[in-house]
mmCIF file of C-alpha atoms and ligand atoms in Angstrom:
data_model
loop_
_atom_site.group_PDB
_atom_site.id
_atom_site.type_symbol
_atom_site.label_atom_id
_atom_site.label_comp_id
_atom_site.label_asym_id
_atom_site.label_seq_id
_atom_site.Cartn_x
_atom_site.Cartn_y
_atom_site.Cartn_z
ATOM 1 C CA UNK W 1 23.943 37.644 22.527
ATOM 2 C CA UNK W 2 23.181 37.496 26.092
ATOM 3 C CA UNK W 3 19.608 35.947 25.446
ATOM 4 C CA UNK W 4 21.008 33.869 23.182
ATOM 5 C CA UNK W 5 23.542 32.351 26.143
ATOM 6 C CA UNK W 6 20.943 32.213 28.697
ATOM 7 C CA UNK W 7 19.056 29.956 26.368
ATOM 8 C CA UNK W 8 21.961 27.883 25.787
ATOM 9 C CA UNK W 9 21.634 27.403 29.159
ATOM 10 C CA UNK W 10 18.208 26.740 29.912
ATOM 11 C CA UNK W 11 18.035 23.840 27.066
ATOM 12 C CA UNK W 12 21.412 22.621 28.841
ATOM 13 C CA UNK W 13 19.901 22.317 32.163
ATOM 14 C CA UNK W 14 16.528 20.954 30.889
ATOM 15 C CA UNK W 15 18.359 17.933 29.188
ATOM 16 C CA UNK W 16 20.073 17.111 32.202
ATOM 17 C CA UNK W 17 16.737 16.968 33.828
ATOM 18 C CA UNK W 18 15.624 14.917 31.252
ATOM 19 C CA UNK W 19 18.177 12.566 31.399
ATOM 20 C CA UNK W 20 18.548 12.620 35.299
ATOM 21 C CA UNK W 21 14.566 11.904 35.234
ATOM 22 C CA UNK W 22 13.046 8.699 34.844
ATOM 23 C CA UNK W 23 11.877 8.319 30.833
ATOM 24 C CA UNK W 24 9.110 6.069 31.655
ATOM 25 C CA UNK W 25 7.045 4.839 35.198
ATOM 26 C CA UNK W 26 7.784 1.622 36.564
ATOM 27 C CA UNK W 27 5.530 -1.929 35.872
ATOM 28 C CA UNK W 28 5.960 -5.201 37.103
ATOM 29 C CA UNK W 29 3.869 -8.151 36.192
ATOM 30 C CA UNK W 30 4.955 -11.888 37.997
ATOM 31 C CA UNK W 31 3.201 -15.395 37.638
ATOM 32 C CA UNK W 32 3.561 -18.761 39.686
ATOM 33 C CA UNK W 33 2.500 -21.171 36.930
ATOM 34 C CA UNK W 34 -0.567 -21.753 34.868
ATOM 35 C CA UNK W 35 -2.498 -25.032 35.121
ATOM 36 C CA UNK W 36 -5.384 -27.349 36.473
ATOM 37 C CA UNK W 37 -6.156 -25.030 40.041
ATOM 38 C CA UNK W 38 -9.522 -25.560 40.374
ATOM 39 C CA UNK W 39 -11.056 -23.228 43.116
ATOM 40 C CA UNK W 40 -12.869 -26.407 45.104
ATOM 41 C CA UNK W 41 -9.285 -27.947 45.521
ATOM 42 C CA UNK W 42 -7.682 -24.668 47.033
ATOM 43 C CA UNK W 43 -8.593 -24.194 50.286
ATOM 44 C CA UNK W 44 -7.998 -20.742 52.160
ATOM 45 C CA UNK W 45 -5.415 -21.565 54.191
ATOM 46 C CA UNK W 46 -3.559 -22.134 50.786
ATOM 47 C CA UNK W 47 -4.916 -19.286 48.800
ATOM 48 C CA UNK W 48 -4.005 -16.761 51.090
ATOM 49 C CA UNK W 49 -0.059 -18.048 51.432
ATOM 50 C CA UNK W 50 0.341 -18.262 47.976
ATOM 51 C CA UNK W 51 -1.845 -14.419 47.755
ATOM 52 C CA UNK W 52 1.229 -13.636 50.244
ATOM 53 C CA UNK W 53 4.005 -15.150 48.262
ATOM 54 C CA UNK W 54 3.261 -13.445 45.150
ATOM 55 C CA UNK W 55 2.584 -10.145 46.913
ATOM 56 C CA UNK W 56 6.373 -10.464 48.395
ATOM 57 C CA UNK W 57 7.867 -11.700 44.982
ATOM 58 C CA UNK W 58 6.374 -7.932 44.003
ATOM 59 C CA UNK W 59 7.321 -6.354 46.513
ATOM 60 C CA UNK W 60 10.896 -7.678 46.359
ATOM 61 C CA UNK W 61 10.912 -6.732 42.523
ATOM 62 C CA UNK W 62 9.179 -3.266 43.099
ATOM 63 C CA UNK W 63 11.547 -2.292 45.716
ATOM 64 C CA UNK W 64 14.504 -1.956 43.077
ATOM 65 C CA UNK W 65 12.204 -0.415 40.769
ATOM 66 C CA UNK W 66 11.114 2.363 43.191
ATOM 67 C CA UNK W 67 14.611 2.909 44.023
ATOM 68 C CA UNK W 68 15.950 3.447 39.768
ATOM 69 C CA UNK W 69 16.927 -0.309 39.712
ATOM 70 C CA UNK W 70 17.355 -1.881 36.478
ATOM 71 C CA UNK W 71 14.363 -4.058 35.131
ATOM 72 C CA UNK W 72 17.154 -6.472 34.879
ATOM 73 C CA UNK W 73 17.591 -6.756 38.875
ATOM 74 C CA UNK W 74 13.835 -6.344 39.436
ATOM 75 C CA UNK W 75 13.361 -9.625 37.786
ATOM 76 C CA UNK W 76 16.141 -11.298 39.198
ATOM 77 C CA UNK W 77 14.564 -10.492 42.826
ATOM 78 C CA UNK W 78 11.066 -10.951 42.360
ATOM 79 C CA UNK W 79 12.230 -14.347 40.740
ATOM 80 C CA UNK W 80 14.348 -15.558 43.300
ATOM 81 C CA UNK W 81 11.284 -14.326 46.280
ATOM 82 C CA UNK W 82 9.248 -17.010 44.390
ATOM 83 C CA UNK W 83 12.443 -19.571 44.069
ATOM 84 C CA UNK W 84 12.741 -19.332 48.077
ATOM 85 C CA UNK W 85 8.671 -20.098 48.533
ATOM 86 C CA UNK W 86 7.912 -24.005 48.621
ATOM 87 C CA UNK W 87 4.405 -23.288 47.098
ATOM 88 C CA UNK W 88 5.885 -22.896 43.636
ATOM 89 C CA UNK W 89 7.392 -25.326 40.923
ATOM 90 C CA UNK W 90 10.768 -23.522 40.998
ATOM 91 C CA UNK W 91 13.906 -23.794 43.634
ATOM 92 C CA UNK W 92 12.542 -25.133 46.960
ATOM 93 C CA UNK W 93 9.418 -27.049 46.210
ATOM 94 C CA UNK W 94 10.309 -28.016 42.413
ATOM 95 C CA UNK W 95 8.512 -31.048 41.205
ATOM 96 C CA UNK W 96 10.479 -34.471 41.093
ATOM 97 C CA UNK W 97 11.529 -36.150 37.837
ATOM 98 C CA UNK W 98 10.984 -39.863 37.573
ATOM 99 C CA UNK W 99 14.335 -40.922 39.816
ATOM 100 C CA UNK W 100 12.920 -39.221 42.471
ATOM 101 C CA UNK W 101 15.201 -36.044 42.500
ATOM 102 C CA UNK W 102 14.845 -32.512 40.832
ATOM 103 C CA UNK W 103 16.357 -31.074 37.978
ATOM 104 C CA UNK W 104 15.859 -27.201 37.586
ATOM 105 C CA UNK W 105 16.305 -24.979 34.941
ATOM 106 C CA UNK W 106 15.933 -21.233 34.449
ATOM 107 C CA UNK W 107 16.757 -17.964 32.420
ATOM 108 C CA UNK W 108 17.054 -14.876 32.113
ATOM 109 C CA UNK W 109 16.922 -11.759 29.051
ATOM 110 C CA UNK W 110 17.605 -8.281 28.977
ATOM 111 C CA UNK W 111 15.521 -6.845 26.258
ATOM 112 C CA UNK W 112 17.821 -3.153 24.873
ATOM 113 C CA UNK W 113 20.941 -5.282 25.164
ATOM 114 C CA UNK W 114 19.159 -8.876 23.926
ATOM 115 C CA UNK W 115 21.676 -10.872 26.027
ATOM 116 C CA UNK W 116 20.619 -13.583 28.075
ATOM 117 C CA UNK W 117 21.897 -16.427 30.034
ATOM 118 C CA UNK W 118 20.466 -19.648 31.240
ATOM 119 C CA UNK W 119 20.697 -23.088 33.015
ATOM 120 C CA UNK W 120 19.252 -26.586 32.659
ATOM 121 C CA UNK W 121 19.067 -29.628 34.671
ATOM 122 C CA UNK W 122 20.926 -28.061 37.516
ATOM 123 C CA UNK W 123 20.650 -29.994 40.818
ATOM 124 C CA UNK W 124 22.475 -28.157 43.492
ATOM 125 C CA UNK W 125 22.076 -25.199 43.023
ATOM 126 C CA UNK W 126 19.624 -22.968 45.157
ATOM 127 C CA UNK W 127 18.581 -20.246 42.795
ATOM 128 C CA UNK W 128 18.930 -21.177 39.102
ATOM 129 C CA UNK W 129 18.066 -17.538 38.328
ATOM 130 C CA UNK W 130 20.988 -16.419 40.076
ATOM 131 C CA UNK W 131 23.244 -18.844 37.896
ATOM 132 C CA UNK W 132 21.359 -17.991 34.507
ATOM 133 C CA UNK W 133 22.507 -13.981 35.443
ATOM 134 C CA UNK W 134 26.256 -15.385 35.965
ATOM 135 C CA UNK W 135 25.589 -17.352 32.926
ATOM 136 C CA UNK W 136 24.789 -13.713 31.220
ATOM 137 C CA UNK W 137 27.399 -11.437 32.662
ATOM 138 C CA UNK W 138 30.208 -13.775 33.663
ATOM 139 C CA UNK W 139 30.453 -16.420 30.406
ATOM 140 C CA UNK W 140 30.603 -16.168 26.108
ATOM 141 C CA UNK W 141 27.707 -18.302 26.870
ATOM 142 C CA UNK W 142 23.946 -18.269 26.775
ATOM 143 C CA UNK W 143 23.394 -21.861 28.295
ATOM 144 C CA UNK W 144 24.576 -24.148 30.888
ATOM 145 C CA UNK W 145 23.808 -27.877 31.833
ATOM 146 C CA UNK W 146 24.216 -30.237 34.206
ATOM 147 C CA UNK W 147 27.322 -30.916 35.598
ATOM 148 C CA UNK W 148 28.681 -28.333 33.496
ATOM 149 C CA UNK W 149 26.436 -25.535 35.187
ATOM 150 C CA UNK W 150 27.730 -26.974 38.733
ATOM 151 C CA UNK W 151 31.473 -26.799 37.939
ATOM 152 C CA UNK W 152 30.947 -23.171 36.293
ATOM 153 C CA UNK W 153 28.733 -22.010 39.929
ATOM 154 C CA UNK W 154 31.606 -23.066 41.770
ATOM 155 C CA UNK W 155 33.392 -20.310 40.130
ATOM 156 C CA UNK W 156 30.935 -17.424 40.581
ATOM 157 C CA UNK W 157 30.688 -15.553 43.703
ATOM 158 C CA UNK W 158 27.098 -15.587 45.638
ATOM 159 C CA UNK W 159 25.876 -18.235 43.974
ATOM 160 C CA UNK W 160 24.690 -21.227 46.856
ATOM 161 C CA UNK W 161 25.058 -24.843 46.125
ATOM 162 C CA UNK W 162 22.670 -27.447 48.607
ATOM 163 C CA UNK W 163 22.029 -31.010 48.435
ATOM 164 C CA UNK W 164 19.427 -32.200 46.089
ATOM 165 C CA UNK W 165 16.971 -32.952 48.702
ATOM 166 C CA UNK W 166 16.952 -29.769 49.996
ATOM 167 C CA UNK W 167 14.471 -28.868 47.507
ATOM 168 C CA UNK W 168 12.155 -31.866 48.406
ATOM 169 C CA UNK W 169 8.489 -31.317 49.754
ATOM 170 C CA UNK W 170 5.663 -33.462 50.594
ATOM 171 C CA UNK W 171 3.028 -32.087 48.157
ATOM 172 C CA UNK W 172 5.668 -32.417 44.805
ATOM 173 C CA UNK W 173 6.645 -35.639 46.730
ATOM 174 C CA UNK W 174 2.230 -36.662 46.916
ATOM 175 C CA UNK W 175 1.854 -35.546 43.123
ATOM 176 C CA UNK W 176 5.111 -37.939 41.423
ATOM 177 C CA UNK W 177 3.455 -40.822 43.753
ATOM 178 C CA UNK W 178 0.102 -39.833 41.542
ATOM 179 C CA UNK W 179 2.069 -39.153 38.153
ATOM 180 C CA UNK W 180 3.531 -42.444 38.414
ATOM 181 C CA UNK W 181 0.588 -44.254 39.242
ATOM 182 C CA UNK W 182 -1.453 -42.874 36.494
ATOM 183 C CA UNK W 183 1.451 -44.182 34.355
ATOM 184 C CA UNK W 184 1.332 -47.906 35.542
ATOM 185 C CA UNK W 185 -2.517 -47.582 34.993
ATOM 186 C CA UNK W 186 -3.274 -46.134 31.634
ATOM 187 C CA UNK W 187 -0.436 -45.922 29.004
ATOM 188 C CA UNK W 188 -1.946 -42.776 27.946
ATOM 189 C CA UNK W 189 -0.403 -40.746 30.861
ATOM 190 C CA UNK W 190 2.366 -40.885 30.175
ATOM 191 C CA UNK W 191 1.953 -38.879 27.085
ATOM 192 C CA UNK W 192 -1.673 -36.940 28.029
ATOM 193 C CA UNK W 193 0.391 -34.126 29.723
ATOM 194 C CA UNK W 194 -2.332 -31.827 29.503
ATOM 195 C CA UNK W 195 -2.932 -29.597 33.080
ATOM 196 C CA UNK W 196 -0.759 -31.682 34.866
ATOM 197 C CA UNK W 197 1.772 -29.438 35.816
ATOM 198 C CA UNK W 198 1.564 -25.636 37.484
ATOM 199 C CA UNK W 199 4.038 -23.753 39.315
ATOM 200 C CA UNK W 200 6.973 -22.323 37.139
ATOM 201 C CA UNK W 201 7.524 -18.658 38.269
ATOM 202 C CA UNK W 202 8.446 -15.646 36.319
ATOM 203 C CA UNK W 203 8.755 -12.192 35.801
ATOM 204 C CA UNK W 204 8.286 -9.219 33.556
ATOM 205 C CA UNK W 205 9.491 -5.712 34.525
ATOM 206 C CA UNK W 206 9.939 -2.315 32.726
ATOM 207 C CA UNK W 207 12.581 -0.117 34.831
ATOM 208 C CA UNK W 208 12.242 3.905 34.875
ATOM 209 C CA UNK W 209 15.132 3.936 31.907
ATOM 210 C CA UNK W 210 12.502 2.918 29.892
ATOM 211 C CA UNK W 211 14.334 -1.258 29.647
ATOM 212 C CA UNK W 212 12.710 -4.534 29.789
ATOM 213 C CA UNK W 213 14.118 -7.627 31.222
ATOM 214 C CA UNK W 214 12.589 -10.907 31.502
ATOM 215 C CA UNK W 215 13.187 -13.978 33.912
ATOM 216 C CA UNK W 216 11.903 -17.655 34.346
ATOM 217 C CA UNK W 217 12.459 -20.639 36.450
ATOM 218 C CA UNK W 218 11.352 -23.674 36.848
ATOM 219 C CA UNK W 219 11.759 -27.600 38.037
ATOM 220 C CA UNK W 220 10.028 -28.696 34.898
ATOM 221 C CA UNK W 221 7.243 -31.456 34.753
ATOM 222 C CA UNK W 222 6.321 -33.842 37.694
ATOM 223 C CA UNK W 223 7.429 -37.592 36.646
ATOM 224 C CA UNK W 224 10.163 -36.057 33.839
ATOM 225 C CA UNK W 225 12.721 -38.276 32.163
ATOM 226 C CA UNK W 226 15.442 -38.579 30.310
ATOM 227 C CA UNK W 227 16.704 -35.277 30.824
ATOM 228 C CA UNK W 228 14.218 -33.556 29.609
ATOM 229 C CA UNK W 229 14.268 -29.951 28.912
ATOM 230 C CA UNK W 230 11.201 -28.315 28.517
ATOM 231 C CA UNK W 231 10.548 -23.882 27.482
ATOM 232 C CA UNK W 232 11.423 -22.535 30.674
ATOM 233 C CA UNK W 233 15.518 -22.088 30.093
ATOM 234 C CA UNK W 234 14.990 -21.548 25.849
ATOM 235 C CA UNK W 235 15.596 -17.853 25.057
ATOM 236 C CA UNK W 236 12.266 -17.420 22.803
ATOM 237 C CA UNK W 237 10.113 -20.142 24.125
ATOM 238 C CA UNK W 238 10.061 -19.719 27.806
ATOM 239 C CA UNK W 239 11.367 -16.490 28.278
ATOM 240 C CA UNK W 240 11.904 -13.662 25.539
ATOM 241 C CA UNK W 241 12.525 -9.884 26.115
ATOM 242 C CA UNK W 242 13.907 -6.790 23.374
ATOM 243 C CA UNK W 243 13.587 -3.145 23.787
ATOM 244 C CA UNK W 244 9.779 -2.986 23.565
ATOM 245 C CA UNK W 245 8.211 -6.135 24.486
ATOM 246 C CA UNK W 246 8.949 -9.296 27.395
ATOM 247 C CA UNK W 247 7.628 -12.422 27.768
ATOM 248 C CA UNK W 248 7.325 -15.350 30.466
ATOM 249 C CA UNK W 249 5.766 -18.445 29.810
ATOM 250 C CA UNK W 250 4.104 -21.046 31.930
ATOM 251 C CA UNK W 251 2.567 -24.462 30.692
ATOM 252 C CA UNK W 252 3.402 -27.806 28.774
ATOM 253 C CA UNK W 253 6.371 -26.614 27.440
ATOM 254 C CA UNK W 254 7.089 -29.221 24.545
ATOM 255 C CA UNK W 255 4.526 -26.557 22.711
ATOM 256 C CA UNK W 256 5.721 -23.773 24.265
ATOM 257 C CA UNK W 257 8.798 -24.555 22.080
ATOM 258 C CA UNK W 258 7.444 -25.620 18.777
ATOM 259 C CA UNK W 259 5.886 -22.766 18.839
ATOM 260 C CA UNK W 260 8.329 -20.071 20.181
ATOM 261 C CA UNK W 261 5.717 -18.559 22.075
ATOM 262 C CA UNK W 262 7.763 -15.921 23.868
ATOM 263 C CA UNK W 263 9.005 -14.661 20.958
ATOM 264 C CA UNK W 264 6.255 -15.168 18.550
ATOM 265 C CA UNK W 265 4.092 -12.800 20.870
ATOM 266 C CA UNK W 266 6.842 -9.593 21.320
ATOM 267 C CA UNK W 267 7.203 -10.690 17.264
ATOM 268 C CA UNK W 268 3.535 -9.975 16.547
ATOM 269 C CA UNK W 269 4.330 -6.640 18.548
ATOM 270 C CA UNK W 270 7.112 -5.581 16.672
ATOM 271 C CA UNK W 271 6.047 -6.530 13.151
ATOM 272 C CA UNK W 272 2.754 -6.594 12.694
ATOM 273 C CA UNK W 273 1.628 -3.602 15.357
ATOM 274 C CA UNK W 274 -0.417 -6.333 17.088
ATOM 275 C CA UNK W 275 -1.271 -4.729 20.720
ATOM 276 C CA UNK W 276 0.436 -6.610 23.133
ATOM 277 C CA UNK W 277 -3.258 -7.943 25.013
ATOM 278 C CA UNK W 278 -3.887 -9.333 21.109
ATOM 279 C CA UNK W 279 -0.574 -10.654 20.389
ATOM 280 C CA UNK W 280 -0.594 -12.800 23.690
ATOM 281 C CA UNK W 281 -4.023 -13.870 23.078
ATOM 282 C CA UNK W 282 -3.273 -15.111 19.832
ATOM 283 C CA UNK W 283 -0.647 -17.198 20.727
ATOM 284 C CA UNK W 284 -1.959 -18.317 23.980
ATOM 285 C CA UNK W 285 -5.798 -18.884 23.494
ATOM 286 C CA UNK W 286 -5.414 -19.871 20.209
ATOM 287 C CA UNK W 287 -2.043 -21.156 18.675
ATOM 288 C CA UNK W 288 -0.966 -23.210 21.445
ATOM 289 C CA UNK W 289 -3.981 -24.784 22.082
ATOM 290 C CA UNK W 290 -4.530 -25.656 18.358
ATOM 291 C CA UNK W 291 -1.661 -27.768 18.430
ATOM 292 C CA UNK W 292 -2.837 -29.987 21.355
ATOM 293 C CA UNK W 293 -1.042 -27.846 24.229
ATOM 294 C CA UNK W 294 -1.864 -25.512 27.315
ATOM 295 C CA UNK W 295 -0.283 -22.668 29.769
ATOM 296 C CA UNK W 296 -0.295 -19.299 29.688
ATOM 297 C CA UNK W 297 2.117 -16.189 29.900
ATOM 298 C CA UNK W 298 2.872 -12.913 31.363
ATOM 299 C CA UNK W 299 4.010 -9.957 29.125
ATOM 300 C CA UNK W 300 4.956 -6.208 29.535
ATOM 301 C CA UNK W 301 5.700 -3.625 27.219
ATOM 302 C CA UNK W 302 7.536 -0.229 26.888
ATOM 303 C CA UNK W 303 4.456 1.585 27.528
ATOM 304 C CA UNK W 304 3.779 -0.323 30.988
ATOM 305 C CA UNK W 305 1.041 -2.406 29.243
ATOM 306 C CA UNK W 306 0.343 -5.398 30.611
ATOM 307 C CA UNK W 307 -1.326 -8.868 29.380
ATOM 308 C CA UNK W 308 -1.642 -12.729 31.512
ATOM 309 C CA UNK W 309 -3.568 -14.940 29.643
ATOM 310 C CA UNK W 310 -4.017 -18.538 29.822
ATOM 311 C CA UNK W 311 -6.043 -21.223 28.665
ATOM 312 C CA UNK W 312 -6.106 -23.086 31.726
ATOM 313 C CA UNK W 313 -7.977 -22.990 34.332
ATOM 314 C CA UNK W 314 -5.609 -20.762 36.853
ATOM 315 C CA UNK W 315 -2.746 -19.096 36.710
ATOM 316 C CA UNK W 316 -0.867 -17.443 40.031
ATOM 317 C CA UNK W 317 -0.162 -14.238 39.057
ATOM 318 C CA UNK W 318 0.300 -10.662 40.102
ATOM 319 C CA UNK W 319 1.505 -7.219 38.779
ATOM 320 C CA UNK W 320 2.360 -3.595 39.235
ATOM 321 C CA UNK W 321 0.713 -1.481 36.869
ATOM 322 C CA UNK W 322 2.425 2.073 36.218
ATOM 323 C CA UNK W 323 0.150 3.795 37.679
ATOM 324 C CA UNK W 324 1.043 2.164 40.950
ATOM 325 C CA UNK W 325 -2.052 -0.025 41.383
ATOM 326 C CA UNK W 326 -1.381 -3.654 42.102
ATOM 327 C CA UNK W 327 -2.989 -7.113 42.519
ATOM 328 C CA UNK W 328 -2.624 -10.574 42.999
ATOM 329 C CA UNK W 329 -5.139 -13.391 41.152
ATOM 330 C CA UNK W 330 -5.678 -16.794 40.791
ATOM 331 C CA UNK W 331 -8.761 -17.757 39.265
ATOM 332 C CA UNK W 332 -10.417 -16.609 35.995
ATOM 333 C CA UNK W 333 -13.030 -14.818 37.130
ATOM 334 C CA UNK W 334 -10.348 -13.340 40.187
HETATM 335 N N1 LIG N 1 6.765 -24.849 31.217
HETATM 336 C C1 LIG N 1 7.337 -25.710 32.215
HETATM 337 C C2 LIG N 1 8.024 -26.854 31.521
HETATM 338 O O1 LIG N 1 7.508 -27.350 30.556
HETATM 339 C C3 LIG N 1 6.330 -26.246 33.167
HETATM 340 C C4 LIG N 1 5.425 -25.226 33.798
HETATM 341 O O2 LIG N 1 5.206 -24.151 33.273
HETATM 342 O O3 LIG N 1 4.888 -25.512 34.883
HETATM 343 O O4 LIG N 1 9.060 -27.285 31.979
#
């Protein structure tokens, strides 16, 4: 009888252990846009501060995973790191739409709970990731525009409204000046979208409960009209994540959503065993490009793998693996 208690015990106190103990290590995978970044036109001034921005968009992120954050928070604060750094197409330093101003849209998924939140055409407000969360936890809603969005900020504590200008900067400011150029020369600009466009940040993360949470943001496409919306802010284009696979994508988003890339990769994953490097292959090397378009995406799974291709020819990106070694790229051949 006695043996029989002190068992008991010992398979008591081992499931606490269990449960007190992370289920699964840590990974972290971020990227800063996929597009035309040819290594001639990148000199190392630049390389090395946007090397240093993605290294503190993981270290922000990594800091709540070291410390038994949720995946969920990781992605919020690697997301809003890269929001905060004028080098990216996202927040401060988003590209400019035709009338000169910027229109920004984000979002946001937590994979074991599949609810997610996001924002589009927001103008004021200084980290759409922040608003796509409040969008999650604080609404019935999954997405916000406009106006809308604002009105519904206003409501939500921490979240920091600034002019529209404040997101201006001379090199988005040097590349609508080009867009719009191209488009009084050749017609064919204006729908030849192909490359011209890099920047949108976003980020993967698996937590030590074993959850996946996704988050993307974005100021679109350079020269963008008509309110124009593009994958970044759509729950299973842009951004996708479920218990055991998340996505963020980065590219000409009009194909990004006709094809549902982030959720036709975690989809290959789930129902066809696909390994996650051959699911995001698939879609990105081959499926998007078939139809005319480009970009390329980050995704994580449960197991910590991690996959960032792109048919371009760069993509900023960076990870965590779960074995603690990290690293920051660029190029192809980085
Ligand atoms: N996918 C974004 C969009 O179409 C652009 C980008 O990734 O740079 O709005």
């Amino acid at each position: 009888m006695r043996w029989l208690l002190l068992l008991l015990m010992a398979m008591l106190s081992m499931t606490a252990t269990a449960q007190d103990r992370p289920v699964s290590p840590t990974a972290l995978v971020i990227h800063g846009g996929a597009g035309v970044i040819e290594r001639a036109d990148l000199g190392a001034d630049d390389e090395r501060a946007i090397r240093a921005a993605l290294d503190a968009a993981l270290d922000a992120g990594q800091a709540v995973l070291a410390r038994g954050g949720s995946a969920l928070d990781a992605v919020e604060a690697a997301v809003v790191a890269l929001e905060e750094s004028p080098r990216f197409n996202a927040g401060k330093g988003a590209v400019y739409n035709a009338e000169g101003g910027h229109e920004l849209d984000a979002s946001v998924m937590e994979g074991h709970t599949r609810r997610a939140g996001a924002v589009a055409g927001v103008t004021t407000v200084r980290n759409p990731i922040r608003l796509a969360r409040a969008v999650m936890e604080h609404s019935p809603h999954v997405m916000l525009i406009g106006e809308g969005a604002e009105a519904f900020a206003d409501a939500q504590p921490g979240i920091e409204r600034v002019p529209n200008d404040w997101f201006d900067t001379e090199t988005r400011h040097e590349q609508l000046k080009k867009a719009q150029q191209r488009e009084r020369d050749q017609a064919q600009a204006a729908t030849d979208l192909k490359g011209k466009y890099f920047g949108t940040v976003g980020a993967v993360a698996l937590d030590a409960q074993g959850h996946i949470a996704t988050a993307t943001s974005t100021g679109g496409m350079t020269n963008k009209k008509w309110g124009r919306v593009g994958d970044s802010p759509i729950v299973g284009a842009g951004t996708w994540a479920d218990d055991r696979c998340g996505v963020s994508g980065t590219g000409w988003g009009e194909f990004f959503i006709r094809n549902a890339v982030a959720h036709d990769i975690c989809a290959r994953v789930a129902y066809r065993g696909d390994t996650l490097q051959a699911a995001a292959d698939e879609v990105i090397m081959k499926v998007v490009p078939e139809l005319g378009g480009d970009g390329g995406a980050i995704a994580l799974d449960r197991d910590g793998n991690i996959a960032m291709p792109f048919n371009t020819s760069g993509m900023y990106r960076g990870w965590v693996k779960p074995d603690g070694s990290r690293g920051t790229a660029i190029f192809r051949e980085d």
